Short mmCIF file of C-alpha atoms in Angstrom, two decimals:
data_model
loop_
_atom_site.label_atom_id
_atom_site.label_comp_id
_atom_site.label_asym_id
_atom_site.label_seq_id
_atom_site.Cartn_x
_atom_site.Cartn_y
_atom_site.Cartn_z
CA UNK A 3 -68.54 91.09 9.71
CA UNK A 4 -66.02 91.29 12.51
CA UNK A 5 -65.53 88.63 15.17
CA UNK A 6 -67.13 90.67 17.98
CA UNK A 7 -70.29 91.04 15.93
CA UNK A 8 -70.36 87.33 15.11
CA UNK A 9 -69.95 86.37 18.76
CA UNK A 10 -72.73 88.80 19.76
CA UNK A 11 -74.90 87.19 17.09
CA UNK A 12 -74.27 83.80 18.69
CA UNK A 13 -75.20 85.22 22.08
CA UNK A 14 -78.50 86.55 20.72
CA UNK A 15 -79.34 83.16 19.27
CA UNK A 16 -78.94 81.61 22.70
CA UNK A 17 -81.67 83.83 24.09
CA UNK A 18 -84.22 82.25 21.75
CA UNK A 19 -84.07 78.79 23.29
CA UNK A 20 -82.56 77.94 26.65
CA UNK A 21 -81.69 74.40 25.53
CA UNK A 22 -79.13 75.85 23.12
CA UNK A 23 -75.85 76.42 24.99
CA UNK A 24 -72.97 77.76 22.91
CA UNK A 25 -69.31 77.35 23.75
CA UNK A 26 -66.81 79.46 21.83
CA UNK A 27 -63.26 78.11 21.77
CA UNK A 28 -60.42 80.17 20.32
CA UNK A 29 -57.83 78.07 18.49
CA UNK A 30 -55.02 80.35 19.69
CA UNK A 31 -55.84 79.52 23.34
CA UNK A 32 -54.71 75.91 22.91
CA UNK A 33 -51.07 74.84 22.47
CA UNK A 34 -51.96 72.00 20.09
CA UNK A 35 -54.93 70.66 18.10
CA UNK A 36 -55.31 67.60 20.35
CA UNK A 37 -56.08 69.69 23.42
CA UNK A 38 -58.58 71.74 21.43
CA UNK A 39 -60.25 68.56 20.21
CA UNK A 40 -60.42 67.10 23.74
CA UNK A 41 -62.00 70.28 25.15
CA UNK A 42 -64.44 70.43 22.25
CA UNK A 43 -65.54 66.83 22.79
CA UNK A 44 -65.84 67.35 26.55
CA UNK A 45 -68.12 70.38 26.09
CA UNK A 46 -70.10 68.61 23.38
CA UNK A 47 -70.83 65.71 25.75
CA UNK A 48 -72.14 68.23 28.30
CA UNK A 49 -74.68 69.47 25.76
CA UNK A 50 -72.91 72.57 24.46
CA UNK A 51 -72.90 73.60 20.81
CA UNK A 52 -69.18 74.15 20.22
CA UNK A 53 -67.88 76.86 17.88
CA UNK A 54 -64.17 77.06 17.12
CA UNK A 55 -62.75 80.47 16.19
CA UNK A 56 -59.59 80.69 14.12
CA UNK A 57 -58.03 84.09 13.40
CA UNK A 58 -56.97 84.15 9.77
CA UNK A 59 -54.69 87.19 9.82
CA UNK A 60 -53.63 90.30 11.73
CA UNK A 61 -56.79 92.12 10.61
CA UNK A 62 -58.75 89.77 12.89
CA UNK A 63 -60.80 88.22 10.12
CA UNK A 64 -62.17 85.04 11.53
CA UNK A 65 -63.30 81.62 10.52
CA UNK A 66 -65.96 80.21 12.85
CA UNK A 67 -66.92 76.60 12.41
CA UNK A 68 -69.48 74.62 14.33
CA UNK A 69 -68.52 71.25 15.71
CA UNK A 70 -71.16 68.64 14.97
CA UNK A 71 -72.24 66.28 17.71
CA UNK A 72 -71.11 62.71 17.18
#
């Protein structure tokens, strides 16, 4: 399953319940893990379900992990 399909799948899930708000963060968009963590925590506090996408190789295989609320 490619990353575009997985993101579309997440978008479809959001249409089921309006209380579910996803936020997709791409690891490559952040210069270091600390900034990614800060943004993730900020969005989580605002009620978003945070998913972090990490590209594994040039073929664009992805690893999507959900951040659990603390």
